[in-house]
């Protein structure tokens, strides 16, 4: 259980002494570029597709720059950025981009009509053996794959941004997705160094957003009801809950918080948990005043114009966290040895 939950620190990278199979990334925006980094770092040949050559050039430069940053932070698993970047190519021709690929990752905006048209084309152009995954964070694949001839090979592979630093991937099948396709995609993601979780069915919001929205909902209530300031809500998560959740998740935190484990924990605390949950009104419409109050608190920390710099700060912190988790593998190995 420990090894499965740990996530980033347990993400293993393959032997990248030689390039592997080809992966196609459809869309060269922020998410598409990030996926290109993930797969090229994992030893795969990557073709980045977009309709505009200028967009591709911008994307390739961003990928190259980020790879060099990752190399400086020792997050390429001993590889050189220039060597990894040689695995990345680009094309404005979709058929050419898909040729000989084993997997394609769609990364276009969250517009249903756009996805419907693109996926119809993908299904027509892509060899039937290519698995088609979508990065969508909100639209179930059943909404844009139902009428496709080869719909059995389609699924959602929803990343957390940026996926080259936060390795979780949600694999969400449509009702008609073949189990073998799901298994092969899971194996591919693991081989590329990601940490996939498999949903057994489609659900509104998938998993990461649902967990996040539950916490955001309570955070909004605490501010709106005058219980905490926005700043103190963030402190409660960053310096409290997140410390344990970051390496062992929700349920193992519960398991270790009672002498007798999970059953003991819920025997002790479930009544109190249920009482609080009944107080949480998930039907509440939050006021604009609450949103304004939260925004004001954050604007006191940095301006809107400074958000790009703050994002860069976030990514540096994530890099440091990734390095720390990699170092923690020794702790995990020592623990496993002691169990034997």
Tab-separated table of C-alpha atoms in Angstrom, residues 28-191:
chain	number	residue	atom	x	y	z
A	28	UNK	CA	1.176	22.384	-28.628
A	29	UNK	CA	-0.188	24.572	-25.842
A	30	UNK	CA	0.877	24.386	-22.210
A	31	UNK	CA	-0.474	20.869	-21.576
A	32	UNK	CA	0.736	19.512	-24.912
A	33	UNK	CA	4.244	20.796	-24.248
A	34	UNK	CA	4.177	19.269	-20.774
A	35	UNK	CA	3.189	15.860	-22.134
A	36	UNK	CA	6.002	16.113	-24.690
A	37	UNK	CA	8.435	16.589	-21.804
A	38	UNK	CA	6.958	13.615	-19.916
A	39	UNK	CA	7.249	11.172	-22.808
A	40	UNK	CA	10.591	12.379	-24.201
A	41	UNK	CA	12.094	12.240	-20.705
A	42	UNK	CA	10.713	8.704	-20.478
A	43	UNK	CA	12.645	7.654	-23.584
A	44	UNK	CA	9.868	7.910	-26.168
A	45	UNK	CA	10.048	9.633	-29.528
A	46	UNK	CA	7.505	12.452	-29.568
A	47	UNK	CA	5.858	14.266	-32.455
A	48	UNK	CA	4.118	17.485	-31.508
A	49	UNK	CA	1.224	18.398	-33.826
A	50	UNK	CA	-0.459	21.748	-34.345
A	51	UNK	CA	-2.088	23.551	-37.258
A	52	UNK	CA	0.215	26.586	-37.001
A	53	UNK	CA	3.968	26.298	-37.602
A	54	UNK	CA	4.619	29.402	-35.491
A	55	UNK	CA	2.763	27.811	-32.577
A	56	UNK	CA	4.912	24.707	-32.937
A	57	UNK	CA	8.100	26.766	-32.945
A	58	UNK	CA	6.992	28.519	-29.765
A	59	UNK	CA	6.135	25.166	-28.205
A	60	UNK	CA	9.447	23.558	-29.133
A	61	UNK	CA	11.408	26.452	-27.649
A	62	UNK	CA	9.397	26.226	-24.413
A	63	UNK	CA	10.031	22.464	-24.236
A	64	UNK	CA	13.760	22.906	-24.778
A	65	UNK	CA	13.980	25.649	-22.172
A	66	UNK	CA	12.076	23.585	-19.602
A	67	UNK	CA	14.196	20.506	-20.232
A	68	UNK	CA	17.332	22.517	-19.476
A	69	UNK	CA	15.730	23.787	-16.265
A	70	UNK	CA	14.889	20.222	-15.270
A	71	UNK	CA	18.445	19.117	-16.018
A	72	UNK	CA	19.828	21.821	-13.713
A	73	UNK	CA	17.511	20.565	-10.974
A	74	UNK	CA	18.551	16.941	-11.566
A	75	UNK	CA	15.031	15.971	-12.636
A	76	UNK	CA	15.889	14.233	-15.901
A	77	UNK	CA	17.137	11.083	-14.171
A	78	UNK	CA	20.730	11.617	-15.227
A	79	UNK	CA	19.941	12.500	-18.828
A	80	UNK	CA	21.114	15.577	-20.727
A	81	UNK	CA	18.441	18.038	-21.862
A	82	UNK	CA	19.898	18.169	-25.373
A	83	UNK	CA	19.708	14.375	-25.651
A	84	UNK	CA	16.086	14.312	-24.483
A	85	UNK	CA	15.154	17.131	-26.842
A	86	UNK	CA	16.454	15.181	-29.853
A	87	UNK	CA	13.508	12.835	-29.343
A	88	UNK	CA	11.014	15.668	-29.975
A	89	UNK	CA	9.881	16.617	-33.474
A	90	UNK	CA	6.915	18.557	-34.844
A	91	UNK	CA	4.455	18.501	-37.724
A	92	UNK	CA	1.535	20.493	-39.093
A	93	UNK	CA	0.273	17.391	-40.914
A	94	UNK	CA	-1.896	15.221	-38.674
A	95	UNK	CA	-1.564	12.060	-40.744
A	96	UNK	CA	2.212	12.353	-40.752
A	97	UNK	CA	2.271	13.138	-37.023
A	98	UNK	CA	0.271	9.981	-36.261
A	99	UNK	CA	2.233	7.674	-38.544
A	100	UNK	CA	3.832	4.775	-36.625
A	101	UNK	CA	2.654	6.113	-33.242
A	102	UNK	CA	1.445	3.732	-30.535
A	103	UNK	CA	-0.407	6.399	-28.563
A	104	UNK	CA	-1.802	9.898	-29.169
A	105	UNK	CA	-2.568	12.439	-26.436
A	106	UNK	CA	-5.110	15.111	-27.377
A	107	UNK	CA	-4.516	18.501	-25.739
A	108	UNK	CA	-6.970	21.012	-27.212
A	109	UNK	CA	-9.226	23.518	-25.380
A	110	UNK	CA	-12.275	22.352	-23.410
A	111	UNK	CA	-14.796	23.069	-26.170
A	112	UNK	CA	-17.089	20.146	-26.957
A	113	UNK	CA	-17.676	21.033	-30.631
A	114	UNK	CA	-13.942	21.355	-31.167
A	115	UNK	CA	-13.337	17.954	-29.606
A	116	UNK	CA	-16.169	16.342	-31.582
A	117	UNK	CA	-14.677	17.506	-34.867
A	118	UNK	CA	-11.093	16.702	-33.916
A	119	UNK	CA	-11.848	13.233	-32.582
A	120	UNK	CA	-13.828	12.357	-35.696
A	121	UNK	CA	-10.734	13.263	-37.717
A	122	UNK	CA	-8.389	11.446	-35.338
A	123	UNK	CA	-10.432	8.257	-35.580
A	124	UNK	CA	-10.422	8.448	-39.373
A	125	UNK	CA	-6.729	9.253	-39.760
A	126	UNK	CA	-5.085	7.270	-36.950
A	127	UNK	CA	-4.177	3.650	-37.544
A	128	UNK	CA	-6.721	1.427	-35.703
A	129	UNK	CA	-3.961	0.170	-33.412
A	130	UNK	CA	-3.182	3.607	-31.960
A	131	UNK	CA	-4.633	4.332	-28.513
A	132	UNK	CA	-6.284	7.753	-28.317
A	133	UNK	CA	-6.209	9.600	-24.988
A	134	UNK	CA	-7.637	12.995	-24.067
A	135	UNK	CA	-6.241	15.481	-21.550
A	136	UNK	CA	-9.721	16.853	-20.882
A	137	UNK	CA	-10.336	17.853	-17.292
A	138	UNK	CA	-14.105	18.249	-17.523
A	139	UNK	CA	-15.655	16.457	-20.515
A	140	UNK	CA	-16.140	12.662	-20.333
A	141	UNK	CA	-14.845	10.949	-23.462
A	142	UNK	CA	-18.278	9.419	-24.059
A	143	UNK	CA	-19.421	12.914	-25.063
A	144	UNK	CA	-17.093	13.022	-28.081
A	145	UNK	CA	-16.360	9.375	-28.962
A	146	UNK	CA	-19.797	7.703	-28.989
A	147	UNK	CA	-20.240	7.709	-32.779
A	148	UNK	CA	-16.646	6.836	-33.680
A	149	UNK	CA	-15.905	3.632	-35.595
A	150	UNK	CA	-12.975	2.721	-33.316
A	151	UNK	CA	-14.362	4.125	-30.086
A	152	UNK	CA	-13.107	1.115	-28.119
A	153	UNK	CA	-9.558	2.574	-28.172
A	154	UNK	CA	-10.542	5.966	-26.689
A	155	UNK	CA	-10.259	7.179	-23.087
A	156	UNK	CA	-9.398	10.153	-20.891
A	157	UNK	CA	-5.845	10.510	-19.537
A	158	UNK	CA	-6.225	13.594	-17.367
A	159	UNK	CA	-2.955	15.006	-15.970
A	160	UNK	CA	-2.220	17.325	-13.084
A	161	UNK	CA	-0.437	20.497	-14.151
A	162	UNK	CA	2.482	20.364	-14.773
A	163	UNK	CA	2.642	16.577	-15.329
A	164	UNK	CA	6.445	16.466	-15.534
A	165	UNK	CA	6.504	17.578	-11.866
A	166	UNK	CA	3.189	16.198	-10.574
A	167	UNK	CA	2.974	12.653	-11.955
A	168	UNK	CA	-0.629	11.656	-11.226
A	169	UNK	CA	-2.740	10.748	-14.282
A	170	UNK	CA	-6.439	9.907	-14.094
A	171	UNK	CA	-7.390	7.197	-16.594
A	172	UNK	CA	-11.124	7.372	-17.254
A	173	UNK	CA	-12.684	4.870	-19.675
A	174	UNK	CA	-15.853	5.458	-21.632
A	175	UNK	CA	-18.503	2.714	-21.304
A	176	UNK	CA	-17.114	1.148	-24.495
A	177	UNK	CA	-13.370	1.432	-23.819
A	178	UNK	CA	-11.675	-1.969	-24.050
A	179	UNK	CA	-10.131	-3.185	-20.801
A	180	UNK	CA	-6.965	-4.026	-22.711
A	181	UNK	CA	-6.714	-0.414	-23.893
A	182	UNK	CA	-7.014	0.776	-20.305
A	183	UNK	CA	-4.329	-1.675	-19.146
A	184	UNK	CA	-1.938	-0.753	-21.951
A	185	UNK	CA	-2.370	2.949	-21.263
A	186	UNK	CA	-1.710	2.380	-17.568
A	187	UNK	CA	1.480	0.487	-18.413
A	188	UNK	CA	2.557	3.233	-20.818
A	189	UNK	CA	2.072	5.945	-18.214
A	190	UNK	CA	3.997	3.974	-15.607
A	191	UNK	CA	6.814	3.357	-18.068
